[in-house]
Amino acid sequence: MEIRVQSIRFDADQKLLDFIDKKLGKLSKYYDAVIGAEVRLSLLQEHDNKNVWVRVQVPGNDIVVERNAAKFEDAIVDCADILKEKLTRVKEKQIR
């Protein structure tokens, strides 16, 4: 699965990119038809100023999740957990 990461108005370090690959790379085991993922990281002016937007490409409709948190890692974990549930539901619908 290919994961493309875009950081808006800052440069993401390699440690953060590796963390994204580690967390989102596991999504294909929940639904094997995952084509790829697109991740956008941005800074907001609010209290929880880190924004993570993830789109997972699957046949049919893409799945999009967006979360804000104080740290990028926390938002990525939240997105990954939600995506796991959504991909499991999509897989179950196809089995029926």
PDB file of N, CA and C in Angstrom:
ATOM      1  N   MET A   1       0.842  -1.175   0.000  1.00  0.00           N
ATOM      2  CA  MET A   1       0.000   0.000   0.000  1.00  0.00           C
ATOM      3  C   MET A   1       0.885   1.235   0.000  1.00  0.00           C
ATOM      4  N   GLU A   2       0.604   2.143  -0.892  1.00  0.00           N
ATOM      5  CA  GLU A   2       1.367   3.388  -0.990  1.00  0.00           C
ATOM      6  C   GLU A   2       0.742   4.451  -0.097  1.00  0.00           C
ATOM      7  N   ILE A   3       1.569   5.106   0.706  1.00  0.00           N
ATOM      8  CA  ILE A   3       1.113   6.177   1.583  1.00  0.00           C
ATOM      9  C   ILE A   3       1.829   7.459   1.175  1.00  0.00           C
ATOM     10  N   ARG A   4       1.048   8.449   0.737  1.00  0.00           N
ATOM     11  CA  ARG A   4       1.624   9.749   0.372  1.00  0.00           C
ATOM     12  C   ARG A   4       1.340  10.740   1.497  1.00  0.00           C
ATOM     13  N   VAL A   5       2.376  11.450   1.930  1.00  0.00           N
ATOM     14  CA  VAL A   5       2.244  12.397   3.030  1.00  0.00           C
ATOM     15  C   VAL A   5       2.568  13.798   2.522  1.00  0.00           C
ATOM     16  N   GLN A   6       1.690  14.735   2.857  1.00  0.00           N
ATOM     17  CA  GLN A   6       1.895  16.136   2.492  1.00  0.00           C
ATOM     18  C   GLN A   6       1.836  16.958   3.780  1.00  0.00           C
ATOM     19  N   SER A   7       2.898  17.686   4.074  1.00  0.00           N
ATOM     20  CA  SER A   7       2.900  18.551   5.253  1.00  0.00           C
ATOM     21  C   SER A   7       2.755  19.994   4.773  1.00  0.00           C
ATOM     22  N   ILE A   8       1.778  20.694   5.324  1.00  0.00           N
ATOM     23  CA  ILE A   8       1.437  22.038   4.876  1.00  0.00           C
ATOM     24  C   ILE A   8       2.027  23.059   5.845  1.00  0.00           C
ATOM     25  N   ARG A   9       2.813  23.956   5.340  1.00  0.00           N
ATOM     26  CA  ARG A   9       3.463  25.057   6.063  1.00  0.00           C
ATOM     27  C   ARG A   9       4.510  24.614   7.083  1.00  0.00           C
ATOM     28  N   PHE A  10       5.028  23.416   6.955  1.00  0.00           N
ATOM     29  CA  PHE A  10       6.152  22.959   7.784  1.00  0.00           C
ATOM     30  C   PHE A  10       6.740  21.720   7.123  1.00  0.00           C
ATOM     31  N   ASP A  11       7.927  21.329   7.573  1.00  0.00           N
ATOM     32  CA  ASP A  11       8.579  20.118   7.073  1.00  0.00           C
ATOM     33  C   ASP A  11       8.471  19.022   8.123  1.00  0.00           C
ATOM     34  N   ALA A  12       7.865  17.920   7.751  1.00  0.00           N
ATOM     35  CA  ALA A  12       7.728  16.781   8.669  1.00  0.00           C
ATOM     36  C   ALA A  12       9.067  16.052   8.749  1.00  0.00           C
ATOM     37  N   ASP A  13       9.490  15.714   9.960  1.00  0.00           N
ATOM     38  CA  ASP A  13      10.751  15.000  10.108  1.00  0.00           C
ATOM     39  C   ASP A  13      10.569  13.511   9.809  1.00  0.00           C
ATOM     40  N   GLN A  14      11.670  12.816   9.628  1.00  0.00           N
ATOM     41  CA  GLN A  14      11.633  11.411   9.243  1.00  0.00           C
ATOM     42  C   GLN A  14      10.982  10.547  10.318  1.00  0.00           C
ATOM     43  N   LYS A  15      11.148  10.922  11.573  1.00  0.00           N
ATOM     44  CA  LYS A  15      10.544  10.162  12.672  1.00  0.00           C
ATOM     45  C   LYS A  15       9.017  10.158  12.564  1.00  0.00           C
ATOM     46  N   LEU A  16       8.430  11.315  12.237  1.00  0.00           N
ATOM     47  CA  LEU A  16       6.981  11.409  12.070  1.00  0.00           C
ATOM     48  C   LEU A  16       6.526  10.619  10.842  1.00  0.00           C
ATOM     49  N   LEU A  17       7.274  10.692   9.755  1.00  0.00           N
ATOM     50  CA  LEU A  17       6.928   9.943   8.543  1.00  0.00           C
ATOM     51  C   LEU A  17       6.974   8.438   8.790  1.00  0.00           C
ATOM     52  N   ASP A  18       7.974   7.986   9.551  1.00  0.00           N
ATOM     53  CA  ASP A  18       8.069   6.560   9.895  1.00  0.00           C
ATOM     54  C   ASP A  18       6.890   6.129  10.763  1.00  0.00           C
ATOM     55  N   PHE A  19       6.475   7.001  11.687  1.00  0.00           N
ATOM     56  CA  PHE A  19       5.331   6.704  12.552  1.00  0.00           C
ATOM     57  C   PHE A  19       4.059   6.553  11.722  1.00  0.00           C
ATOM     58  N   ILE A  20       3.874   7.432  10.745  1.00  0.00           N
ATOM     59  CA  ILE A  20       2.707   7.362   9.857  1.00  0.00           C
ATOM     60  C   ILE A  20       2.720   6.047   9.075  1.00  0.00           C
ATOM     61  N   ASP A  21       3.880   5.687   8.516  1.00  0.00           N
ATOM     62  CA  ASP A  21       3.987   4.426   7.774  1.00  0.00           C
ATOM     63  C   ASP A  21       3.668   3.230   8.661  1.00  0.00           C
ATOM     64  N   LYS A  22       4.144   3.271   9.893  1.00  0.00           N
ATOM     65  CA  LYS A  22       3.924   2.162  10.819  1.00  0.00           C
ATOM     66  C   LYS A  22       2.441   2.003  11.153  1.00  0.00           C
ATOM     67  N   LYS A  23       1.766   3.107  11.479  1.00  0.00           N
ATOM     68  CA  LYS A  23       0.365   3.050  11.899  1.00  0.00           C
ATOM     69  C   LYS A  23      -0.585   2.797  10.731  1.00  0.00           C
ATOM     70  N   LEU A  24      -0.397   3.487   9.629  1.00  0.00           N
ATOM     71  CA  LEU A  24      -1.331   3.349   8.506  1.00  0.00           C
ATOM     72  C   LEU A  24      -0.984   2.176   7.601  1.00  0.00           C
ATOM     73  N   GLY A  25       0.239   1.702   7.657  1.00  0.00           N
ATOM     74  CA  GLY A  25       0.636   0.554   6.846  1.00  0.00           C
ATOM     75  C   GLY A  25      -0.094  -0.719   7.230  1.00  0.00           C
ATOM     76  N   LYS A  26      -0.599  -0.773   8.460  1.00  0.00           N
ATOM     77  CA  LYS A  26      -1.307  -1.956   8.944  1.00  0.00           C
ATOM     78  C   LYS A  26      -2.754  -2.020   8.459  1.00  0.00           C
ATOM     79  N   LEU A  27      -3.240  -0.956   7.857  1.00  0.00           N
ATOM     80  CA  LEU A  27      -4.656  -0.917   7.467  1.00  0.00           C
ATOM     81  C   LEU A  27      -5.011  -1.963   6.421  1.00  0.00           C
ATOM     82  N   SER A  28      -4.067  -2.330   5.575  1.00  0.00           N
ATOM     83  CA  SER A  28      -4.373  -3.292   4.519  1.00  0.00           C
ATOM     84  C   SER A  28      -4.692  -4.683   5.064  1.00  0.00           C
ATOM     85  N   LYS A  29      -4.323  -4.983   6.308  1.00  0.00           N
ATOM     86  CA  LYS A  29      -4.688  -6.296   6.853  1.00  0.00           C
ATOM     87  C   LYS A  29      -6.143  -6.335   7.312  1.00  0.00           C
ATOM     88  N   TYR A  30      -6.792  -5.179   7.438  1.00  0.00           N
ATOM     89  CA  TYR A  30      -8.207  -5.138   7.801  1.00  0.00           C
ATOM     90  C   TYR A  30      -9.101  -5.218   6.564  1.00  0.00           C
ATOM     91  N   TYR A  31      -8.570  -4.774   5.427  1.00  0.00           N
ATOM     92  CA  TYR A  31      -9.304  -4.864   4.161  1.00  0.00           C
ATOM     93  C   TYR A  31      -8.268  -4.909   3.059  1.00  0.00           C
ATOM     94  N   ASP A  32      -8.126  -6.071   2.431  1.00  0.00           N
ATOM     95  CA  ASP A  32      -7.016  -6.276   1.507  1.00  0.00           C
ATOM     96  C   ASP A  32      -7.147  -5.544   0.175  1.00  0.00           C
ATOM     97  N   ALA A  33      -8.275  -4.908  -0.091  1.00  0.00           N
ATOM     98  CA  ALA A  33      -8.453  -4.181  -1.348  1.00  0.00           C
ATOM     99  C   ALA A  33      -8.031  -2.709  -1.248  1.00  0.00           C
ATOM    100  N   VAL A  34      -7.383  -2.331  -0.144  1.00  0.00           N
ATOM    101  CA  VAL A  34      -6.918  -0.944   0.015  1.00  0.00           C
ATOM    102  C   VAL A  34      -5.877  -0.648  -1.057  1.00  0.00           C
ATOM    103  N   ILE A  35      -6.095   0.438  -1.790  1.00  0.00           N
ATOM    104  CA  ILE A  35      -5.195   0.820  -2.872  1.00  0.00           C
ATOM    105  C   ILE A  35      -4.048   1.676  -2.344  1.00  0.00           C
ATOM    106  N   GLY A  36      -4.376   2.661  -1.520  1.00  0.00           N
ATOM    107  CA  GLY A  36      -3.358   3.555  -0.996  1.00  0.00           C
ATOM    108  C   GLY A  36      -3.968   4.529  -0.020  1.00  0.00           C
ATOM    109  N   ALA A  37      -3.128   5.414   0.511  1.00  0.00           N
ATOM    110  CA  ALA A  37      -3.598   6.410   1.471  1.00  0.00           C
ATOM    111  C   ALA A  37      -2.916   7.745   1.193  1.00  0.00           C
ATOM    112  N   GLU A  38      -3.645   8.795   1.454  1.00  0.00           N
ATOM    113  CA  GLU A  38      -3.114  10.149   1.324  1.00  0.00           C
ATOM    114  C   GLU A  38      -3.271  10.829   2.677  1.00  0.00           C
ATOM    115  N   VAL A  39      -2.197  11.425   3.181  1.00  0.00           N
ATOM    116  CA  VAL A  39      -2.192  12.054   4.495  1.00  0.00           C
ATOM    117  C   VAL A  39      -1.790  13.512   4.341  1.00  0.00           C
ATOM    118  N   ARG A  40      -2.567  14.405   4.962  1.00  0.00           N
ATOM    119  CA  ARG A  40      -2.214  15.824   5.004  1.00  0.00           C
ATOM    120  C   ARG A  40      -2.034  16.242   6.451  1.00  0.00           C
ATOM    121  N   LEU A  41      -0.889  16.824   6.743  1.00  0.00           N
ATOM    122  CA  LEU A  41      -0.581  17.317   8.081  1.00  0.00           C
ATOM    123  C   LEU A  41      -0.541  18.843   8.019  1.00  0.00           C
ATOM    124  N   SER A  42      -1.229  19.496   8.940  1.00  0.00           N
ATOM    125  CA  SER A  42      -1.202  20.954   8.942  1.00  0.00           C
ATOM    126  C   SER A  42      -1.269  21.484  10.361  1.00  0.00           C
ATOM    127  N   LEU A  43      -0.849  22.729  10.511  1.00  0.00           N
ATOM    128  CA  LEU A  43      -0.873  23.411  11.802  1.00  0.00           C
ATOM    129  C   LEU A  43      -2.031  24.390  11.817  1.00  0.00           C
ATOM    130  N   LEU A  44      -2.766  24.407  12.930  1.00  0.00           N
ATOM    131  CA  LEU A  44      -3.890  25.315  13.098  1.00  0.00           C
ATOM    132  C   LEU A  44      -3.542  26.351  14.160  1.00  0.00           C
ATOM    133  N   GLN A  45      -4.342  27.401  14.255  1.00  0.00           N
ATOM    134  CA  GLN A  45      -4.101  28.423  15.259  1.00  0.00           C
ATOM    135  C   GLN A  45      -4.865  28.155  16.556  1.00  0.00           C
ATOM    136  N   GLU A  46      -5.602  27.064  16.617  1.00  0.00           N
ATOM    137  CA  GLU A  46      -6.407  26.727  17.787  1.00  0.00           C
ATOM    138  C   GLU A  46      -5.555  26.042  18.854  1.00  0.00           C
ATOM    139  N   HIS A  47      -6.195  25.722  19.994  1.00  0.00           N
ATOM    140  CA  HIS A  47      -5.495  25.063  21.104  1.00  0.00           C
ATOM    141  C   HIS A  47      -4.920  23.711  20.673  1.00  0.00           C
ATOM    142  N   ASP A  48      -5.776  22.833  20.165  1.00  0.00           N
ATOM    143  CA  ASP A  48      -5.293  21.566  19.590  1.00  0.00           C
ATOM    144  C   ASP A  48      -4.881  21.870  18.163  1.00  0.00           C
ATOM    145  N   ASN A  49      -3.656  22.324  18.004  1.00  0.00           N
ATOM    146  CA  ASN A  49      -3.280  22.953  16.745  1.00  0.00           C
ATOM    147  C   ASN A  49      -2.681  22.028  15.699  1.00  0.00           C
ATOM    148  N   LYS A  50      -2.725  20.737  15.892  1.00  0.00           N
ATOM    149  CA  LYS A  50      -2.223  19.808  14.880  1.00  0.00           C
ATOM    150  C   LYS A  50      -3.412  19.134  14.200  1.00  0.00           C
ATOM    151  N   ASN A  51      -3.476  19.204  12.877  1.00  0.00           N
ATOM    152  CA  ASN A  51      -4.574  18.631  12.117  1.00  0.00           C
ATOM    153  C   ASN A  51      -4.041  17.528  11.220  1.00  0.00           C
ATOM    154  N   VAL A  52      -4.721  16.376  11.234  1.00  0.00           N
ATOM    155  CA  VAL A  52      -4.364  15.253  10.370  1.00  0.00           C
ATOM    156  C   VAL A  52      -5.597  14.874   9.565  1.00  0.00           C
ATOM    157  N   TRP A  53      -5.446  14.840   8.259  1.00  0.00           N
ATOM    158  CA  TRP A  53      -6.512  14.459   7.328  1.00  0.00           C
ATOM    159  C   TRP A  53      -6.014  13.240   6.569  1.00  0.00           C
ATOM    160  N   VAL A  54      -6.796  12.167   6.581  1.00  0.00           N
ATOM    161  CA  VAL A  54      -6.388  10.923   5.919  1.00  0.00           C
ATOM    162  C   VAL A  54      -7.491  10.462   4.981  1.00  0.00           C
ATOM    163  N   ARG A  55      -7.113  10.143   3.743  1.00  0.00           N
ATOM    164  CA  ARG A  55      -8.043   9.538   2.787  1.00  0.00           C
ATOM    165  C   ARG A  55      -7.471   8.189   2.376  1.00  0.00           C
ATOM    166  N   VAL A  56      -8.253   7.145   2.611  1.00  0.00           N
ATOM    167  CA  VAL A  56      -7.855   5.793   2.216  1.00  0.00           C
ATOM    168  C   VAL A  56      -8.624   5.442   0.952  1.00  0.00           C
ATOM    169  N   GLN A  57      -7.890   5.044  -0.059  1.00  0.00           N
ATOM    170  CA  GLN A  57      -8.495   4.717  -1.350  1.00  0.00           C
ATOM    171  C   GLN A  57      -8.837   3.230  -1.394  1.00  0.00           C
ATOM    172  N   VAL A  58     -10.139   2.965  -1.550  1.00  0.00           N
ATOM    173  CA  VAL A  58     -10.638   1.608  -1.690  1.00  0.00           C
ATOM    174  C   VAL A  58     -11.562   1.585  -2.903  1.00  0.00           C
ATOM    175  N   PRO A  59     -11.785   0.426  -3.501  1.00  0.00           N
ATOM    176  CA  PRO A  59     -12.716   0.360  -4.615  1.00  0.00           C
ATOM    177  C   PRO A  59     -14.095   0.876  -4.206  1.00  0.00           C
ATOM    178  N   GLY A  60     -14.669   1.714  -5.026  1.00  0.00           N
ATOM    179  CA  GLY A  60     -15.953   2.319  -4.681  1.00  0.00           C
ATOM    180  C   GLY A  60     -15.733   3.692  -4.108  1.00  0.00           C
ATOM    181  N   ASN A  61     -16.094   3.877  -2.855  1.00  0.00           N
ATOM    182  CA  ASN A  61     -15.947   5.178  -2.202  1.00  0.00           C
ATOM    183  C   ASN A  61     -14.685   5.220  -1.347  1.00  0.00           C
ATOM    184  N   ASP A  62     -13.982   6.360  -1.377  1.00  0.00           N
ATOM    185  CA  ASP A  62     -12.829   6.538  -0.508  1.00  0.00           C
ATOM    186  C   ASP A  62     -13.314   6.836   0.915  1.00  0.00           C
ATOM    187  N   ILE A  63     -12.494   6.512   1.883  1.00  0.00           N
ATOM    188  CA  ILE A  63     -12.820   6.761   3.286  1.00  0.00           C
ATOM    189  C   ILE A  63     -11.953   7.923   3.756  1.00  0.00           C
ATOM    190  N   VAL A  64     -12.592   8.952   4.313  1.00  0.00           N
ATOM    191  CA  VAL A  64     -11.885  10.152   4.752  1.00  0.00           C
ATOM    192  C   VAL A  64     -12.113  10.354   6.250  1.00  0.00           C
ATOM    193  N   VAL A  65     -11.016  10.620   6.966  1.00  0.00           N
ATOM    194  CA  VAL A  65     -11.073  10.884   8.402  1.00  0.00           C
ATOM    195  C   VAL A  65     -10.185  12.089   8.687  1.00  0.00           C
ATOM    196  N   GLU A  66     -10.657  12.954   9.588  1.00  0.00           N
ATOM    197  CA  GLU A  66      -9.875  14.129   9.970  1.00  0.00           C
ATOM    198  C   GLU A  66      -9.946  14.294  11.485  1.00  0.00           C
ATOM    199  N   ARG A  67      -8.801  14.549  12.111  1.00  0.00           N
ATOM    200  CA  ARG A  67      -8.734  14.727  13.560  1.00  0.00           C
ATOM    201  C   ARG A  67      -7.755  15.842  13.913  1.00  0.00           C
ATOM    202  N   ASN A  68      -8.053  16.525  15.036  1.00  0.00           N
ATOM    203  CA  ASN A  68      -7.169  17.533  15.605  1.00  0.00           C
ATOM    204  C   ASN A  68      -6.675  17.026  16.953  1.00  0.00           C
ATOM    205  N   ALA A  69      -5.433  17.370  17.294  1.00  0.00           N
ATOM    206  CA  ALA A  69      -4.876  16.981  18.588  1.00  0.00           C
ATOM    207  C   ALA A  69      -3.703  17.896  18.915  1.00  0.00           C
ATOM    208  N   ALA A  70      -3.205  17.766  20.128  1.00  0.00           N
ATOM    209  CA  ALA A  70      -2.056  18.566  20.547  1.00  0.00           C
ATOM    210  C   ALA A  70      -0.760  18.059  19.904  1.00  0.00           C
ATOM    211  N   LYS A  71      -0.733  16.767  19.547  1.00  0.00           N
ATOM    212  CA  LYS A  71       0.440  16.178  18.889  1.00  0.00           C
ATOM    213  C   LYS A  71      -0.017  15.427  17.639  1.00  0.00           C
ATOM    214  N   PHE A  72       0.806  15.463  16.601  1.00  0.00           N
ATOM    215  CA  PHE A  72       0.475  14.746  15.372  1.00  0.00           C
ATOM    216  C   PHE A  72       0.297  13.253  15.636  1.00  0.00           C
ATOM    217  N   GLU A  73       1.130  12.693  16.491  1.00  0.00           N
ATOM    218  CA  GLU A  73       1.067  11.258  16.756  1.00  0.00           C
ATOM    219  C   GLU A  73      -0.289  10.851  17.326  1.00  0.00           C
ATOM    220  N   ASP A  74      -0.830  11.674  18.244  1.00  0.00           N
ATOM    221  CA  ASP A  74      -2.140  11.370  18.828  1.00  0.00           C
ATOM    222  C   ASP A  74      -3.240  11.402  17.773  1.00  0.00           C
ATOM    223  N   ALA A  75      -3.195  12.392  16.896  1.00  0.00           N
ATOM    224  CA  ALA A  75      -4.204  12.500  15.843  1.00  0.00           C
ATOM    225  C   ALA A  75      -4.088  11.344  14.849  1.00  0.00           C
ATOM    226  N   ILE A  76      -2.884  10.915  14.556  1.00  0.00           N
ATOM    227  CA  ILE A  76      -2.680   9.798  13.632  1.00  0.00           C
ATOM    228  C   ILE A  76      -3.224   8.508  14.226  1.00  0.00           C
ATOM    229  N   VAL A  77      -2.982   8.290  15.519  1.00  0.00           N
ATOM    230  CA  VAL A  77      -3.502   7.086  16.189  1.00  0.00           C
ATOM    231  C   VAL A  77      -5.031   7.092  16.166  1.00  0.00           C
ATOM    232  N   ASP A  78      -5.640   8.256  16.448  1.00  0.00           N
ATOM    233  CA  ASP A  78      -7.104   8.359  16.401  1.00  0.00           C
ATOM    234  C   ASP A  78      -7.626   8.035  15.006  1.00  0.00           C
ATOM    235  N   CYS A  79      -7.004   8.604  13.988  1.00  0.00           N
ATOM    236  CA  CYS A  79      -7.424   8.346  12.605  1.00  0.00           C
ATOM    237  C   CYS A  79      -7.282   6.869  12.257  1.00  0.00           C
ATOM    238  N   ALA A  80      -6.171   6.270  12.653  1.00  0.00           N
ATOM    239  CA  ALA A  80      -5.940   4.850  12.351  1.00  0.00           C
ATOM    240  C   ALA A  80      -6.997   3.968  13.005  1.00  0.00           C
ATOM    241  N   ASP A  81      -7.365   4.275  14.254  1.00  0.00           N
ATOM    242  CA  ASP A  81      -8.386   3.483  14.941  1.00  0.00           C
ATOM    243  C   ASP A  81      -9.742   3.584  14.235  1.00  0.00           C
ATOM    244  N   ILE A  82     -10.108   4.776  13.841  1.00  0.00           N
ATOM    245  CA  ILE A  82     -11.385   4.978  13.137  1.00  0.00           C
ATOM    246  C   ILE A  82     -11.366   4.281  11.783  1.00  0.00           C
ATOM    247  N   LEU A  83     -10.245   4.375  11.083  1.00  0.00           N
ATOM    248  CA  LEU A  83     -10.132   3.737   9.773  1.00  0.00           C
ATOM    249  C   LEU A  83     -10.209   2.217   9.885  1.00  0.00           C
ATOM    250  N   LYS A  84      -9.643   1.646  10.938  1.00  0.00           N
ATOM    251  CA  LYS A  84      -9.734   0.196  11.143  1.00  0.00           C
ATOM    252  C   LYS A  84     -11.198  -0.237  11.235  1.00  0.00           C
ATOM    253  N   GLU A  85     -11.979   0.506  12.020  1.00  0.00           N
ATOM    254  CA  GLU A  85     -13.398   0.173  12.164  1.00  0.00           C
ATOM    255  C   GLU A  85     -14.137   0.322  10.840  1.00  0.00           C
ATOM    256  N   LYS A  86     -13.881   1.410  10.132  1.00  0.00           N
ATOM    257  CA  LYS A  86     -14.583   1.643   8.862  1.00  0.00           C
ATOM    258  C   LYS A  86     -14.204   0.609   7.819  1.00  0.00           C
ATOM    259  N   LEU A  87     -12.925   0.251   7.740  1.00  0.00           N
ATOM    260  CA  LEU A  87     -12.500  -0.754   6.765  1.00  0.00           C
ATOM    261  C   LEU A  87     -13.084  -2.121   7.098  1.00  0.00           C
ATOM    262  N   THR A  88     -13.192  -2.447   8.377  1.00  0.00           N
ATOM    263  CA  THR A  88     -13.803  -3.714   8.780  1.00  0.00           C
ATOM    264  C   THR A  88     -15.271  -3.752   8.362  1.00  0.00           C
ATOM    265  N   ARG A  89     -15.968  -2.626   8.530  1.00  0.00           N
ATOM    266  CA  ARG A  89     -17.384  -2.568   8.116  1.00  0.00           C
ATOM    267  C   ARG A  89     -17.528  -2.716   6.607  1.00  0.00           C
ATOM    268  N   VAL A  90     -16.637  -2.070   5.839  1.00  0.00           N
ATOM    269  CA  VAL A  90     -16.693  -2.178   4.376  1.00  0.00           C
ATOM    270  C   VAL A  90     -16.460  -3.615   3.954  1.00  0.00           C
ATOM    271  N   LYS A  91     -15.503  -4.275   4.584  1.00  0.00           N
ATOM    272  CA  LYS A  91     -15.207  -5.673   4.248  1.00  0.00           C
ATOM    273  C   LYS A  91     -16.390  -6.580   4.564  1.00  0.00           C
ATOM    274  N   GLU A  92     -17.030  -6.356   5.728  1.00  0.00           N
ATOM    275  CA  GLU A  92     -18.182  -7.156   6.103  1.00  0.00           C
ATOM    276  C   GLU A  92     -19.355  -6.965   5.148  1.00  0.00           C
ATOM    277  N   LYS A  93     -19.551  -5.748   4.658  1.00  0.00           N
ATOM    278  CA  LYS A  93     -20.628  -5.492   3.689  1.00  0.00           C
ATOM    279  C   LYS A  93     -20.395  -6.246   2.395  1.00  0.00           C
ATOM    280  N   GLN A  94     -19.139  -6.348   1.969  1.00  0.00           N
ATOM    281  CA  GLN A  94     -18.842  -7.046   0.716  1.00  0.00           C
ATOM    282  C   GLN A  94     -19.011  -8.547   0.850  1.00  0.00           C
ATOM    283  N   ILE A  95     -18.806  -9.069   2.037  1.00  0.00           N
ATOM    284  CA  ILE A  95     -18.937 -10.511   2.241  1.00  0.00           C
ATOM    285  C   ILE A  95     -20.396 -10.928   2.124  1.00  0.00           C
ATOM    286  N   ARG A  96     -21.302 -10.051   2.589  1.00  0.00           N
ATOM    287  CA  ARG A  96     -22.733 -10.387   2.571  1.00  0.00           C
ATOM    288  C   ARG A  96     -23.284 -10.399   1.217  1.00  0.00           C
TER     289      ARG A  96
END
